[in-house]
XYZ file of C-alpha atoms in Angstrom:
565
model
C -50.755 61.756 -10.906
C -49.406 64.677 -8.903
C -49.238 64.353 -5.136
C -51.541 67.374 -4.808
C -54.186 65.666 -6.911
C -53.899 62.517 -4.785
C -54.334 64.574 -1.629
C -57.469 66.211 -3.069
C -58.953 62.809 -4.014
C -58.172 61.421 -0.582
C -59.759 64.403 1.128
C -62.868 64.102 -1.058
C -63.199 60.401 -0.227
C -62.889 61.120 3.456
C -65.638 63.722 3.305
C -68.099 61.337 1.631
C -68.144 59.079 4.728
C -69.481 60.963 7.698
C -67.793 59.746 10.838
C -65.700 57.166 8.967
C -62.679 57.514 6.696
C -62.879 54.868 3.984
C -61.003 54.075 0.816
C -62.979 51.869 -1.548
C -61.808 49.974 -4.623
C -64.823 47.690 -4.454
C -65.847 45.802 -7.579
C -63.422 47.391 -10.016
C -62.205 44.041 -11.350
C -58.571 45.157 -11.104
C -55.868 42.593 -11.830
C -53.242 43.500 -9.275
C -50.170 41.364 -9.949
C -47.179 43.402 -8.825
C -46.048 46.559 -7.042
C -46.376 48.654 -10.181
C -50.045 47.702 -10.613
C -50.900 49.015 -7.137
C -48.613 52.070 -7.161
C -51.428 54.627 -7.209
C -53.459 52.651 -4.684
C -50.497 52.519 -2.311
C -50.030 56.283 -2.621
C -53.690 56.895 -1.841
C -53.517 54.624 1.200
C -50.344 56.238 2.478
C -51.757 59.729 2.127
C -55.184 58.954 3.601
C -55.114 60.387 7.101
C -57.039 58.469 9.750
C -57.980 55.585 7.420
C -60.579 53.422 9.158
C -61.998 51.219 6.422
C -60.362 49.677 3.352
C -62.495 47.986 0.707
C -60.599 45.794 -1.734
C -63.316 43.273 -2.601
C -64.050 42.348 -6.193
C -60.464 42.594 -7.434
C -57.740 39.948 -7.828
C -54.587 40.284 -5.768
C -51.194 38.630 -6.362
C -48.444 38.074 -3.796
C -46.212 40.980 -4.841
C -49.125 43.411 -5.007
C -50.310 42.257 -1.572
C -46.846 42.904 -0.156
C -46.852 46.454 -1.539
C -50.300 47.204 -0.110
C -49.259 45.664 3.187
C -46.287 48.013 3.388
C -48.612 50.987 3.002
C -50.746 49.770 5.909
C -47.931 49.549 8.439
C -48.612 53.082 9.662
C -52.411 52.855 9.616
C -53.073 52.488 13.302
C -56.667 53.755 12.988
C -57.708 51.031 10.540
C -60.724 49.095 11.876
C -62.482 47.502 8.920
C -60.955 45.274 6.254
C -63.466 44.333 3.553
C -61.396 41.916 1.522
C -63.868 39.412 0.115
C -63.593 38.002 -3.428
C -59.982 39.125 -3.614
C -58.184 36.183 -5.198
C -60.222 35.183 -8.266
C -58.042 33.301 -10.733
C -55.109 33.012 -8.341
C -53.281 29.799 -7.572
C -54.123 28.314 -4.196
C -50.439 28.614 -3.264
C -50.483 32.401 -3.811
C -53.191 33.141 -1.272
C -51.572 32.220 2.090
C -48.445 34.379 1.580
C -50.597 37.283 0.396
C -52.771 36.993 3.488
C -49.758 36.696 5.763
C -48.286 39.907 4.353
C -51.492 41.819 4.913
C -51.926 40.354 8.379
C -48.384 41.188 9.449
C -48.847 44.806 8.416
C -51.948 45.101 10.571
C -50.096 43.664 13.554
C -47.181 46.025 12.949
C -49.411 49.084 12.692
C -51.034 48.514 16.072
C -54.464 48.578 14.441
C -57.473 47.309 16.367
C -59.862 45.684 13.916
C -63.626 45.548 14.387
C -64.568 44.003 11.011
C -62.713 41.411 8.950
C -64.373 40.070 5.806
C -62.549 37.461 3.726
C -65.617 35.780 2.245
C -65.673 34.223 -1.225
C -61.969 33.547 -1.216
C -61.469 29.849 -1.951
C -58.311 29.637 0.128
C -58.970 26.306 1.862
C -57.309 25.177 5.087
C -53.984 26.767 4.101
C -55.667 30.126 3.741
C -56.875 29.914 7.334
C -53.279 29.327 8.365
C -52.456 32.509 6.457
C -54.616 34.546 8.856
C -53.968 32.461 11.965
C -51.321 34.778 13.415
C -53.481 37.819 12.748
C -56.478 36.272 14.502
C -54.394 35.461 17.567
C -52.833 38.911 17.741
C -53.826 42.081 19.568
C -55.067 43.448 16.225
C -58.114 41.201 16.657
C -58.757 41.677 20.376
C -61.491 44.166 19.407
C -62.955 42.142 16.518
C -66.764 42.339 16.343
C -67.493 40.773 12.955
C -65.672 37.898 11.277
C -66.947 36.931 7.832
C -65.484 33.850 6.180
C -68.335 32.727 3.966
C -67.590 30.347 1.085
C -63.870 29.935 1.719
C -63.590 26.138 1.481
C -61.964 25.908 4.903
C -62.851 22.267 5.426
C -62.544 20.430 8.704
C -58.860 21.307 9.101
C -59.436 24.989 8.492
C -62.333 25.009 10.929
C -60.124 23.534 13.615
C -57.343 26.070 12.983
C -59.879 28.893 13.094
C -61.377 27.618 16.350
C -57.948 27.371 17.928
C -57.045 30.910 16.819
C -60.263 32.377 18.213
C -59.745 30.530 21.481
C -56.201 31.827 21.771
C -57.323 35.367 20.924
C -59.929 35.205 23.669
C -57.438 33.954 26.232
C -54.775 36.509 25.325
C -57.233 39.415 25.173
C -58.706 38.378 28.530
C -55.242 38.327 30.038
C -54.744 41.839 28.653
C -57.894 42.974 30.444
C -60.168 43.329 27.411
C -61.735 39.997 26.385
C -62.614 39.411 22.755
C -66.317 40.236 22.243
C -67.014 38.790 18.802
C -70.632 39.477 17.823
C -71.046 38.250 14.247
C -69.637 34.986 12.902
C -70.305 33.989 9.288
C -68.865 30.817 7.801
C -71.360 29.294 5.381
C -70.388 26.891 2.586
C -67.115 25.775 4.115
C -67.453 21.962 4.426
C -66.792 22.209 8.145
C -68.687 18.976 8.854
C -69.013 17.614 12.390
C -65.413 17.953 13.533
C -65.009 21.518 12.297
C -68.343 22.552 13.791
C -67.541 20.869 17.104
C -64.203 22.656 17.338
C -65.856 26.013 16.629
C -68.602 25.233 19.146
C -65.993 25.034 21.896
C -64.716 28.466 20.905
C -68.275 29.878 20.812
C -68.963 28.547 24.292
C -65.868 30.314 25.563
C -66.685 33.600 23.830
C -70.242 33.956 25.087
C -70.713 37.220 23.160
C -72.146 36.141 19.803
C -75.223 37.898 18.433
C -75.260 36.301 14.976
C -74.151 32.854 13.840
C -74.395 31.968 10.144
C -73.145 28.483 9.237
C -75.360 27.222 6.381
C -74.351 24.471 3.950
C -71.542 22.914 5.942
C -72.402 19.209 5.910
C -72.988 19.209 9.670
C -74.930 16.243 11.074
C -76.458 15.721 14.512
C -73.151 15.385 16.471
C -71.985 18.771 15.217
C -75.447 20.303 15.616
C -75.614 19.025 19.191
C -72.205 20.561 19.937
C -73.362 23.903 18.532
C -76.558 23.664 20.579
C -74.510 23.260 23.743
C -72.417 26.290 22.806
C -75.214 28.707 21.973
C -76.726 28.315 25.443
C -73.693 30.298 26.635
C -74.378 33.163 24.201
C -77.460 34.796 25.748
C -77.468 37.791 23.384
C -77.758 35.664 20.232
C -80.267 37.240 17.821
C -79.696 35.403 14.527
C -79.102 31.661 14.114
C -78.758 30.467 10.515
C -77.904 26.784 10.083
C -79.761 26.293 6.801
C -79.031 23.194 4.725
C -77.319 21.066 7.350
C -78.757 17.794 8.682
C -80.349 17.947 12.134
C -82.544 14.842 12.211
C -84.359 14.046 15.457
C -81.364 14.119 17.799
C -79.966 17.388 16.504
C -83.404 19.017 16.476
C -84.166 18.060 20.067
C -80.761 19.300 21.238
C -81.255 22.585 19.397
C -84.790 22.987 20.759
C -83.492 22.545 24.281
C -80.828 25.199 23.613
C -82.890 27.943 21.964
C -85.362 28.106 24.828
C -82.601 29.859 26.796
C -82.127 32.550 24.140
C -84.575 35.313 24.949
C -83.046 37.734 22.408
C -83.337 35.411 19.398
C -85.097 37.076 16.475
C -84.330 34.956 13.428
C -84.089 31.172 13.242
C -83.254 29.528 9.918
C -83.414 25.741 10.137
C -84.664 25.385 6.572
C -83.613 22.308 4.584
C -82.211 20.785 7.773
C -84.283 17.574 7.917
C -85.823 18.669 11.201
C -88.697 16.212 10.659
C -91.884 15.969 12.673
C -90.395 14.925 16.003
C -87.897 17.764 15.799
C -90.617 20.246 14.865
C -92.630 19.242 17.933
C -89.567 19.792 20.139
C -89.004 23.225 18.584
C -92.657 24.050 19.221
C -91.994 23.344 22.885
C -89.192 25.901 22.876
C -91.497 28.419 21.181
C -94.078 27.949 23.913
C -91.500 28.444 26.628
C -89.564 31.449 25.355
C -88.340 33.379 22.293
C -90.555 36.421 22.950
C -88.958 38.599 20.257
C -88.909 36.069 17.417
C -89.405 37.684 14.024
C -88.798 34.853 11.584
C -88.839 31.059 11.823
C -87.792 28.954 8.834
C -88.551 25.221 9.025
C -88.960 24.725 5.282
C -88.074 21.502 3.449
C -87.781 19.516 6.672
C -90.015 16.468 6.000
C -92.526 17.736 8.570
C -96.044 16.284 8.576
C -99.253 18.300 8.737
C -100.049 17.625 12.410
C -96.544 18.642 13.550
C -96.732 21.810 11.448
C -100.042 22.739 13.086
C -98.390 22.260 16.487
C -95.654 24.690 15.415
C -98.201 27.179 14.056
C -100.150 27.191 17.320
C -96.910 27.629 19.259
C -96.227 31.023 17.630
C -99.452 32.414 19.057
C -98.665 35.595 20.968
C -95.362 36.297 19.193
C -96.084 39.979 18.648
C -92.906 40.610 16.629
C -93.316 37.650 14.265
C -93.076 38.625 10.597
C -92.781 35.263 8.843
C -93.314 31.564 9.462
C -91.826 29.513 6.612
C -93.099 25.926 6.383
C -92.814 25.527 2.623
C -91.607 22.301 1.035
C -92.834 19.940 3.749
C -95.262 17.016 3.560
C -98.781 18.366 4.095
C -100.740 17.638 0.937
C -103.464 19.957 -0.345
C -105.796 19.381 2.598
C -102.935 19.780 5.054
C -101.881 23.084 3.513
C -105.445 24.333 3.765
C -105.703 23.161 7.386
C -102.499 25.017 8.219
C -103.800 28.198 6.595
C -107.017 27.897 8.604
C -105.058 27.578 11.844
C -103.015 30.683 11.050
C -106.197 32.534 10.115
C -107.793 31.567 13.431
C -104.794 33.146 15.140
C -105.113 36.310 13.006
C -101.663 35.550 11.638
C -102.528 34.335 8.125
C -100.399 37.061 6.500
C -97.319 35.781 8.318
C -97.413 32.285 6.796
C -95.019 31.983 3.891
C -95.831 30.353 0.578
C -96.635 26.629 0.540
C -96.212 26.339 -3.233
C -93.393 23.793 -2.998
C -95.213 21.409 -0.664
C -94.043 17.839 -1.199
C -97.495 16.324 -0.651
C -98.456 13.701 1.868
C -95.796 11.009 2.290
C -96.248 7.695 0.545
C -97.244 4.992 3.018
C -96.958 1.796 0.980
C -93.320 1.126 1.745
C -93.785 2.155 5.356
C -96.727 -0.208 5.803
C -94.739 -3.114 4.364
C -91.870 -2.258 6.671
C -94.226 -1.972 9.632
C -95.774 -5.362 8.789
C -92.317 -6.892 8.887
C -91.604 -5.143 12.172
C -94.884 -6.396 13.656
C -93.961 -9.965 12.735
C -90.627 -9.535 14.471
C -92.451 -8.009 17.455
C -94.737 -11.029 17.715
C -91.734 -13.336 17.713
C -90.034 -11.268 20.395
C -93.085 -10.592 22.591
C -92.378 -13.380 25.030
C -88.756 -12.270 25.417
C -89.241 -8.520 25.506
C -92.515 -7.899 27.328
C -96.203 -7.438 26.850
C -95.973 -4.693 24.232
C -93.645 -6.574 21.924
C -90.963 -3.878 22.016
C -87.292 -4.171 22.807
C -87.053 -3.573 26.521
C -84.570 -0.722 26.719
C -85.102 -0.331 30.447
C -84.208 -3.951 31.108
C -81.090 -3.791 28.974
C -79.630 -0.431 29.947
C -81.187 0.874 33.133
C -82.040 -2.143 35.269
C -79.501 -1.238 38.015
C -81.434 1.985 38.649
C -84.658 0.212 39.624
C -85.606 -1.715 42.733
C -86.141 -5.426 42.233
C -89.928 -5.052 42.646
C -90.233 -2.321 40.013
C -87.839 -4.151 37.689
C -89.889 -7.314 37.957
C -93.027 -5.433 36.982
C -91.411 -3.628 34.042
C -89.930 -6.829 32.660
C -93.242 -8.625 32.732
C -96.126 -6.288 33.590
C -99.272 -7.605 35.245
C -102.060 -6.104 37.332
C -101.209 -8.417 40.198
C -97.584 -7.235 40.318
C -98.624 -3.585 40.202
C -101.070 -4.014 43.069
C -98.540 -6.030 45.068
C -96.214 -3.003 45.074
C -98.723 -1.427 47.440
C -98.600 2.213 48.485
C -94.878 2.421 47.797
C -95.372 2.077 44.037
C -95.829 5.837 43.609
C -92.665 6.557 45.585
C -90.747 3.966 43.570
C -91.867 5.499 40.287
C -91.169 9.089 41.365
C -87.735 8.246 42.730
C -86.472 5.771 40.167
C -87.831 6.721 36.738
C -85.578 9.232 34.994
C -88.115 11.729 33.656
C -85.417 13.594 31.721
C -85.418 10.654 29.283
C -88.639 11.083 27.312
C -88.521 7.652 25.691
C -88.220 5.931 29.074
C -91.138 7.891 30.519
C -93.257 6.877 27.531
C -92.216 3.260 27.852
C -92.945 3.061 31.580
C -96.313 4.786 31.056
C -97.300 2.259 28.403
C -96.192 -0.699 30.501
C -98.215 0.435 33.521
C -101.345 1.239 31.496
C -101.113 -2.008 29.508
C -102.373 -4.013 32.526
C -105.650 -2.049 32.688
C -108.742 -3.899 33.826
C -112.190 -2.515 34.502
C -111.841 -3.297 38.185
C -111.783 -0.539 40.821
C -108.585 -1.671 42.544
C -106.661 -2.111 39.289
C -107.918 1.169 37.808
C -106.974 3.059 40.940
C -103.464 1.549 40.996
C -102.920 2.376 37.329
C -104.272 5.923 37.466
C -102.341 6.754 40.622
C -99.137 5.381 39.100
C -99.455 7.009 35.680
C -100.572 10.321 37.191
C -97.526 10.331 39.484
C -95.248 9.574 36.536
C -96.670 12.267 34.259
C -96.970 14.864 37.018
C -93.216 14.593 37.521
C -92.493 14.470 33.781
C -94.489 17.642 33.109
C -92.688 19.473 35.901
C -89.634 19.633 33.626
C -89.053 22.150 30.837
C -91.497 22.542 27.953
C -88.904 21.087 25.609
C -88.599 17.880 27.614
C -92.368 17.669 28.053
C -92.855 18.000 24.325
C -90.250 15.288 23.792
C -92.282 12.969 26.000
C -95.488 13.674 24.057
C -93.560 13.128 20.819
C -92.234 9.766 22.057
C -95.706 8.724 23.154
C -97.200 9.677 19.791
C -94.563 7.553 18.062
C -95.136 4.582 20.371
C -98.888 4.752 19.738
C -98.296 4.664 15.980
C -99.603 8.187 15.380
C -96.263 9.319 13.960
C -93.525 7.368 12.238
C -90.135 7.852 13.862
C -86.873 8.151 11.957
C -85.345 5.887 14.598
C -85.858 2.343 13.328
C -85.284 0.958 16.817
C -88.407 2.690 18.110
C -91.412 0.582 17.207
C -95.055 1.239 17.833
C -96.792 -0.854 20.459
C -99.928 -2.881 20.031
C -102.298 -0.219 21.320
C -104.607 -1.356 24.108
C -107.652 0.432 25.539
C -105.787 0.842 28.817
C -103.139 2.996 27.153
C -105.751 5.486 25.984
C -107.898 5.367 29.114
C -104.911 6.095 31.384
C -103.935 8.916 29.062
C -107.497 10.252 29.073
C -107.538 10.224 32.877
C -104.209 12.067 33.072
C -105.255 14.615 30.439
C -108.210 15.616 32.611
C -105.943 16.540 35.520
C -104.621 20.034 36.226
C -100.967 18.944 35.999
C -101.443 18.000 32.323
C -100.541 21.170 30.348
C -103.200 22.417 27.962
C -100.682 22.979 25.184
C -99.463 19.381 25.482
C -103.070 18.256 25.303
C -103.293 20.315 22.118
C -100.315 18.519 20.583
C -101.844 15.162 21.391
C -105.226 16.235 20.039
C -103.720 17.216 16.677
C -102.305 13.743 16.125
C -105.256 11.804 17.543
C -107.763 13.775 15.444
C -105.722 13.513 12.238
C -104.539 9.913 12.591
C -107.360 8.415 14.638
C -107.753 5.459 12.271
C -104.609 3.983 13.781
C -106.554 3.645 17.053
C -109.660 2.117 15.489
C -109.244 -1.103 17.475
C -109.806 0.948 20.655
C -112.443 3.281 19.256
C -114.384 3.829 22.494
C -111.260 4.683 24.486
C -110.015 6.797 21.566
C -113.223 8.806 21.430
C -113.158 9.371 25.193
C -109.591 10.613 24.880
C -110.494 12.954 22.002
C -113.364 14.433 24.005
C -111.188 15.112 27.045
C -108.386 16.595 24.957
C -110.847 18.886 23.170
C -112.177 20.127 26.517
C -108.667 20.860 27.773
C -107.643 22.815 24.684
C -110.800 24.934 24.605
C -111.000 25.578 28.352
């Protein structure tokens, strides 16, 4: 091909991209093994004035060919976008790092300032990350806005190398007076697991500029999810959070719920297939109530969420004017539960926003759970004398006893009406000062211990109501997320929801538990939305409270009044 023809082709390509000069070889399926195979491509690159974007994806590049292309890029100072995904199909793993190093070195030599780097769908593993490590640390990436490394098989080691490189880039660019402002990070299907995710979380926290995070299918469990939750709090402009197909469980879900309430710009949340479960869904509902004004899509599909928890989530999206889709497919509602959920969305005039429920898993089987609970109740009976009136392991006594005064400790170890009354007027002060209301499970436990000594005697009732009201007033003064965590813990303790935590066992429900709760629910400090959460579970699982039917019915009536007021 004559040089004049090449110049004409280059000029024509440049004119087809208004405002951007791009050369594209996308999807041609070229087998580029050596310098000869890329001769024409190299000429086109060399003669393309002001080249800003180079698309090589969908071809297969060998080491020698990569070196030839790299040489042609050494003068391309204006280059900003490198779309190099799916570039090494059929290549040996050992070929990829040197090819990447050649290309990276040319970009550093040219003085280019990249904004987009896409190396997705290149199965280069940890060694491939090392192949781009120097590039990522260099001034060529100080201006990087989008980094796409989807489906690269980085593994834990690669994730750690990547995190270190991004951290170093941020530090060096900051020292140069222009901190790295990475906006989009995509690294799905990379087997990052907890250690890789935790390392990247530290880098994300430092960056503080992310607008999109996509890390689906990475085998991340609650430690890694919790680390990411801590990091995203420091990225206030985050708009998209996709962690699909990892494993949150209760602890990861609660940590993530606490984090997302800070993110007022968040538009899309994908926690589908993440085993969020019911307790996690309730915590996320708390975050929805508290913030996320611009949310467009929420995916909590395939999360083992029960009907009542799903209804709590549905009611929490009320008022989200920008919402386009709520995906709760593949959970555990059953036919009646699905219909109840549709009715709730219809009552909110949001029925068109509810995604399909065609893959619902049906109501969970209870036979095995009941057998397990029977065994647990037998163990509880054996341990009642040792562990307290409710037959539960006394976590407060074991772990937190030094934080309580001797009088309060004595009561919590072995509750009685006499001990509560003997605390006198200082009992409220002791409870307010010494109970850590940031720990939802402890608040629930203390509430149940106080209310367990209920008697239909004026002095005892007054002491109980004053004490439980003081406890809950302080607990509800915290964030919505923490308040929802308390309600969730209480629901579990009352047997209205089965917890994934085997150590948390339901108490033997007494009328006093429900009467103290009914009294508190009637007070102004008890949030109406929390009353709504409680009402959903009491109304749907009221049979569990049959032994206290009068107190249960009084509670249901009060909760209904609060939610319709």
